[in-house]
mmCIF file of C-alpha atoms in Angstrom:
data_model
loop_
_atom_site.group_PDB
_atom_site.id
_atom_site.type_symbol
_atom_site.label_atom_id
_atom_site.label_comp_id
_atom_site.label_asym_id
_atom_site.label_seq_id
_atom_site.Cartn_x
_atom_site.Cartn_y
_atom_site.Cartn_z
ATOM 1 C CA MET A 1 1.544 6.453 115.347
ATOM 2 C CA THR A 2 -2.091 5.262 113.327
ATOM 3 C CA ALA A 3 -4.335 8.208 113.631
ATOM 4 C CA LEU A 4 -7.951 6.456 114.699
ATOM 5 C CA VAL A 5 -10.675 6.667 112.213
ATOM 6 C CA ALA A 6 -14.003 6.159 114.039
ATOM 7 C CA ILE A 7 -14.483 8.218 117.015
ATOM 8 C CA GLY A 8 -16.858 5.378 118.341
ATOM 9 C CA THR A 9 -13.805 3.159 118.824
ATOM 10 C CA TYR A 10 -11.837 5.979 120.967
ATOM 11 C CA GLN A 11 -15.346 6.346 122.995
ATOM 12 C CA ALA A 12 -15.202 2.598 123.458
ATOM 13 C CA LEU A 13 -12.012 2.865 125.370
ATOM 14 C CA LEU A 14 -13.315 4.765 127.689
ATOM 15 C CA ARG A 15 -15.573 5.246 130.690
ATOM 16 C CA PRO A 16 -16.822 8.533 132.347
ATOM 17 C CA ALA A 17 -14.760 9.915 135.478
ATOM 18 C CA GLY A 18 -16.435 13.278 135.750
ATOM 19 C CA LEU A 19 -16.845 16.164 133.510
ATOM 20 C CA ALA A 20 -13.400 17.462 132.202
ATOM 21 C CA LYS A 21 -12.279 21.151 131.733
ATOM 22 C CA PRO A 22 -10.184 22.232 128.577
ATOM 23 C CA GLY A 23 -6.522 21.001 129.264
ATOM 24 C CA GLY A 24 -7.936 17.417 130.785
ATOM 25 C CA VAL A 25 -8.505 18.857 134.261
ATOM 26 C CA ALA A 26 -11.568 17.700 135.659
ATOM 27 C CA VAL A 27 -14.085 19.798 137.201
ATOM 28 C CA ASP A 28 -13.758 18.236 140.461
ATOM 29 C CA GLY A 29 -10.273 18.188 140.584
ATOM 30 C CA LEU A 30 -9.909 14.784 140.755
ATOM 31 C CA THR A 31 -8.081 13.337 137.973
ATOM 32 C CA VAL A 32 -5.202 16.289 138.124
ATOM 33 C CA ARG A 33 -4.127 18.928 140.263
ATOM 34 C CA ASP A 34 -1.979 21.968 139.698
ATOM 35 C CA SER A 35 0.021 20.416 142.604
ATOM 36 C CA SER A 36 0.270 16.804 140.448
ATOM 37 C CA ARG A 37 3.845 15.715 139.770
ATOM 38 C CA ARG A 38 3.985 15.859 136.024
ATOM 39 C CA LEU A 39 6.517 14.194 133.964
ATOM 40 C CA SER A 40 6.256 16.325 130.793
ATOM 41 C CA VAL A 41 4.309 19.514 130.151
ATOM 42 C CA ALA A 42 2.399 19.827 126.600
ATOM 43 C CA PRO A 43 2.510 23.938 125.757
ATOM 44 C CA ASP A 44 -1.319 24.083 124.486
ATOM 45 C CA GLY A 45 -2.387 22.114 127.106
ATOM 46 C CA LYS A 46 -4.935 20.438 125.375
ATOM 47 C CA VAL A 47 -4.728 16.674 126.135
ATOM 48 C CA THR A 48 -3.612 15.422 129.739
ATOM 49 C CA PHE A 49 -2.536 11.703 130.411
ATOM 50 C CA VAL A 50 -2.702 11.014 134.126
ATOM 51 C CA ALA A 51 -1.851 7.354 135.343
ATOM 52 C CA PHE A 52 -1.979 6.247 138.847
ATOM 53 C CA LEU A 53 0.954 4.109 139.550
ATOM 54 C CA ASP A 54 1.984 1.951 142.653
ATOM 55 C CA PHE A 55 6.130 1.218 142.141
ATOM 56 C CA GLU A 56 5.471 -2.330 143.519
ATOM 57 C CA CYS A 57 2.561 -3.204 141.297
ATOM 58 C CA GLU A 58 3.937 -5.926 139.128
ATOM 59 C CA VAL A 59 1.263 -4.774 136.135
ATOM 60 C CA CYS A 60 2.715 -1.155 136.560
ATOM 61 C CA GLY A 61 5.969 -2.231 136.026
ATOM 62 C CA GLU A 62 4.643 -3.897 132.317
ATOM 63 C CA VAL A 63 2.773 -0.762 131.581
ATOM 64 C CA TYR A 64 5.543 1.335 132.152
ATOM 65 C CA PRO A 65 7.674 1.023 129.138
ATOM 66 C CA VAL A 66 4.350 1.623 127.132
ATOM 67 C CA VAL A 67 3.855 4.927 128.853
ATOM 68 C CA GLU A 68 7.614 5.227 127.871
ATOM 69 C CA GLN A 69 7.050 4.919 124.237
ATOM 70 C CA LEU A 70 3.929 6.970 124.481
ATOM 71 C CA ARG A 71 5.730 10.090 126.273
ATOM 72 C CA ALA A 72 8.224 9.342 123.490
ATOM 73 C CA GLY A 73 5.969 9.915 120.868
ATOM 74 C CA TYR A 74 3.435 12.284 122.094
ATOM 75 C CA GLY A 75 5.862 14.050 124.902
ATOM 76 C CA ASP A 76 5.303 17.507 122.917
ATOM 77 C CA ARG A 77 1.874 17.405 122.725
ATOM 78 C CA VAL A 78 0.820 15.447 125.899
ATOM 79 C CA THR A 79 0.945 16.091 129.328
ATOM 80 C CA PHE A 80 1.901 12.974 131.370
ATOM 81 C CA VAL A 81 0.831 12.937 134.888
ATOM 82 C CA VAL A 82 1.774 10.823 137.866
ATOM 83 C CA ARG A 83 0.165 9.880 140.809
ATOM 84 C CA TYR A 84 0.550 7.816 143.441
ATOM 85 C CA PHE A 85 -1.579 4.898 144.572
ATOM 86 C CA PRO A 86 -0.047 2.392 147.070
ATOM 87 C CA LEU A 87 -1.622 -0.437 147.424
ATOM 88 C CA GLU A 88 -2.324 -1.511 151.295
ATOM 89 C CA GLY A 89 -0.657 -5.295 150.419
ATOM 90 C CA HIS A 90 2.808 -4.202 148.980
ATOM 91 C CA VAL A 91 5.028 -3.851 151.739
ATOM 92 C CA ASN A 92 7.172 -1.464 150.178
ATOM 93 C CA ALA A 93 4.700 0.536 148.221
ATOM 94 C CA GLN A 94 4.344 3.381 150.608
ATOM 95 C CA ARG A 95 7.849 3.488 150.811
ATOM 96 C CA ALA A 96 8.887 4.073 147.464
ATOM 97 C CA ALA A 97 5.740 6.712 146.980
ATOM 98 C CA ARG A 98 8.187 8.462 149.566
ATOM 99 C CA ALA A 99 10.994 7.768 147.901
ATOM 100 C CA VAL A 100 9.735 9.281 144.529
ATOM 101 C CA GLU A 101 8.375 12.345 145.907
ATOM 102 C CA ALA A 102 11.431 12.763 147.897
ATOM 103 C CA ALA A 103 13.541 13.412 145.109
ATOM 104 C CA ALA A 104 10.941 14.644 143.514
ATOM 105 C CA GLN A 105 11.407 17.546 145.821
ATOM 106 C CA GLN A 106 14.852 18.025 144.292
ATOM 107 C CA GLY A 107 14.052 17.922 141.041
ATOM 108 C CA GLN A 108 14.766 14.433 140.471
ATOM 109 C CA LEU A 109 11.176 12.816 139.562
ATOM 110 C CA GLU A 110 11.422 11.526 136.605
ATOM 111 C CA ALA A 111 15.077 10.041 137.603
ATOM 112 C CA MET A 112 13.904 8.238 141.010
ATOM 113 C CA TYR A 113 10.059 7.254 138.858
ATOM 114 C CA ARG A 114 12.282 5.474 135.952
ATOM 115 C CA ARG A 115 14.926 3.877 138.922
ATOM 116 C CA MET A 116 11.797 2.167 140.540
ATOM 117 C CA PHE A 117 9.940 0.537 137.663
ATOM 118 C CA GLN A 118 13.691 -0.593 136.000
ATOM 119 C CA THR A 119 14.878 -2.227 139.396
ATOM 120 C CA GLN A 120 11.300 -3.899 140.443
ATOM 121 C CA PRO A 121 11.913 -7.027 139.787
ATOM 122 C CA GLU A 122 15.368 -6.683 142.665
ATOM 123 C CA TRP A 123 12.772 -5.456 145.745
ATOM 124 C CA ALA A 124 9.301 -5.886 144.663
ATOM 125 C CA GLU A 125 6.894 -8.468 146.367
ATOM 126 C CA GLN A 126 9.316 -9.169 149.322
ATOM 127 C CA GLN A 127 8.186 -8.830 152.828
ATOM 128 C CA GLU A 128 11.263 -7.056 154.570
ATOM 129 C CA PRO A 129 11.332 -2.905 153.960
ATOM 130 C CA LYS A 130 13.764 -2.056 151.145
ATOM 131 C CA ASP A 131 14.536 1.496 153.152
ATOM 132 C CA GLU A 132 18.104 1.174 152.546
ATOM 133 C CA LEU A 133 17.601 0.122 149.163
ATOM 134 C CA PHE A 134 16.112 2.990 147.861
ATOM 135 C CA ARG A 135 18.340 5.450 150.133
ATOM 136 C CA ARG A 136 20.858 4.081 148.205
ATOM 137 C CA TYR A 137 19.225 4.824 144.930
ATOM 138 C CA ALA A 138 18.622 8.372 146.105
ATOM 139 C CA ALA A 139 22.517 8.870 146.590
ATOM 140 C CA ASP A 140 23.199 7.138 143.431
ATOM 141 C CA LEU A 141 21.600 9.836 141.741
ATOM 142 C CA GLY A 142 23.379 12.194 143.350
ATOM 143 C CA LEU A 143 20.893 14.013 145.630
ATOM 144 C CA ASP A 144 21.560 15.845 148.769
ATOM 145 C CA MET A 145 21.322 13.003 151.470
ATOM 146 C CA ASP A 146 20.608 15.291 154.421
ATOM 147 C CA ARG A 147 17.483 16.733 152.335
ATOM 148 C CA TRP A 148 16.330 13.507 150.748
ATOM 149 C CA ASP A 149 16.450 11.655 154.744
ATOM 150 C CA ALA A 150 14.635 14.382 155.761
ATOM 151 C CA ALA A 151 12.045 14.861 153.436
ATOM 152 C CA TYR A 152 11.921 10.336 153.200
ATOM 153 C CA ALA A 153 10.730 10.530 156.632
ATOM 154 C CA ALA A 154 8.633 14.174 157.088
ATOM 155 C CA ASP A 155 4.496 13.797 157.314
ATOM 156 C CA SER A 156 5.015 16.978 154.427
ATOM 157 C CA THR A 157 6.553 14.204 151.883
ATOM 158 C CA TRP A 158 3.273 11.972 152.662
ATOM 159 C CA GLU A 159 0.434 14.321 152.478
ATOM 160 C CA PRO A 160 0.217 14.493 148.603
ATOM 161 C CA ILE A 161 0.556 11.041 147.888
ATOM 162 C CA GLN A 162 -2.384 10.571 150.374
ATOM 163 C CA ALA A 163 -4.081 13.202 148.323
ATOM 164 C CA ASP A 164 -3.428 10.963 145.447
ATOM 165 C CA ILE A 165 -4.670 8.089 146.883
ATOM 166 C CA ASP A 166 -7.578 10.182 148.255
ATOM 167 C CA ASP A 167 -8.317 11.370 144.660
ATOM 168 C CA GLY A 168 -7.741 7.813 143.157
ATOM 169 C CA LEU A 169 -10.576 6.214 145.770
ATOM 170 C CA ALA A 170 -13.022 9.058 145.104
ATOM 171 C CA LEU A 171 -12.534 8.269 141.327
ATOM 172 C CA GLY A 172 -13.408 4.448 142.239
ATOM 173 C CA VAL A 173 -9.360 3.741 141.680
ATOM 174 C CA THR A 174 -9.563 -0.044 143.253
ATOM 175 C CA ALA A 175 -6.425 -1.214 141.274
ATOM 176 C CA THR A 176 -3.595 0.131 139.397
ATOM 177 C CA PRO A 177 -2.663 1.087 136.648
ATOM 178 C CA ALA A 178 -5.438 3.102 136.361
ATOM 179 C CA LEU A 179 -4.691 5.750 133.400
ATOM 180 C CA PHE A 180 -6.966 8.461 132.556
ATOM 181 C CA LEU A 181 -7.049 10.694 129.627
ATOM 182 C CA ASN A 182 -8.583 14.115 129.836
ATOM 183 C CA GLY A 183 -10.754 13.413 132.717
ATOM 184 C CA ASP A 184 -12.065 9.895 131.147
ATOM 185 C CA GLU A 185 -10.690 6.254 132.651
ATOM 186 C CA LEU A 186 -8.770 4.251 129.756
ATOM 187 C CA GLU A 187 -10.361 0.579 129.538
ATOM 188 C CA SER A 188 -7.027 -0.458 127.681
ATOM 189 C CA THR A 189 -3.217 -0.492 129.017
ATOM 190 C CA SER A 190 -2.600 -1.825 125.128
ATOM 191 C CA LEU A 191 0.554 0.780 123.203
ATOM 192 C CA LEU A 192 -2.149 0.581 120.312
ATOM 193 C CA ASP A 193 -5.140 1.304 121.925
ATOM 194 C CA LEU A 194 -3.669 3.843 124.208
ATOM 195 C CA SER A 195 -1.848 5.444 121.005
ATOM 196 C CA ARG A 196 -4.897 5.563 119.010
ATOM 197 C CA ALA A 197 -6.856 7.505 121.964
ATOM 198 C CA LEU A 198 -3.631 9.964 122.276
ATOM 199 C CA ASP A 199 -4.370 10.891 118.520
ATOM 200 C CA GLN A 200 -8.187 11.024 118.780
ATOM 201 C CA ALA A 201 -7.956 13.520 121.703
ATOM 202 C CA LEU A 202 -5.180 15.520 119.663
ATOM 203 C CA ALA A 203 -7.149 15.744 116.628
ATOM 204 C CA ARG A 204 -10.272 17.275 118.439
#
């Protein structure tokens, strides 16, 4: 990865989203909470990358491999956080978020997160509910289906999703993906720009 030479370039990729504490946790707790779902955790907690995502969003699907490349290169130095932000115009966005959160409750967050984006063309932008398809994904992952079914339907499963939506709205998120680095929103979703921003944050 090429390190960013000029701090000004890094700053141009960002727009303020509130003050940030060391470790990438916003003072107001909006960009990431202790309970937020993490794909990876860096030991030093210096840099935190947060993505507000809608699993049905086509642009999120396009950014997914970019985030995966970043995780491959920075996963041992950067904490990667996924936050749910299903958009109301997508019939299956809330269902997909429930399916991922229900899988996360059995320790399979990453597996279901990957499955949703890898299969997105099969179910996204369709008008009929895909509950049974998402249940099949859960079964394919070998989850306890009684537990998954109960979690998928439970109000308690929706609560962290709603908390993510509320925090996103408070941060001014109106579309997905919305990416934040140590409390500041990133303007670009390109691999080069995001890599440069991460390099600079790590060098600070």
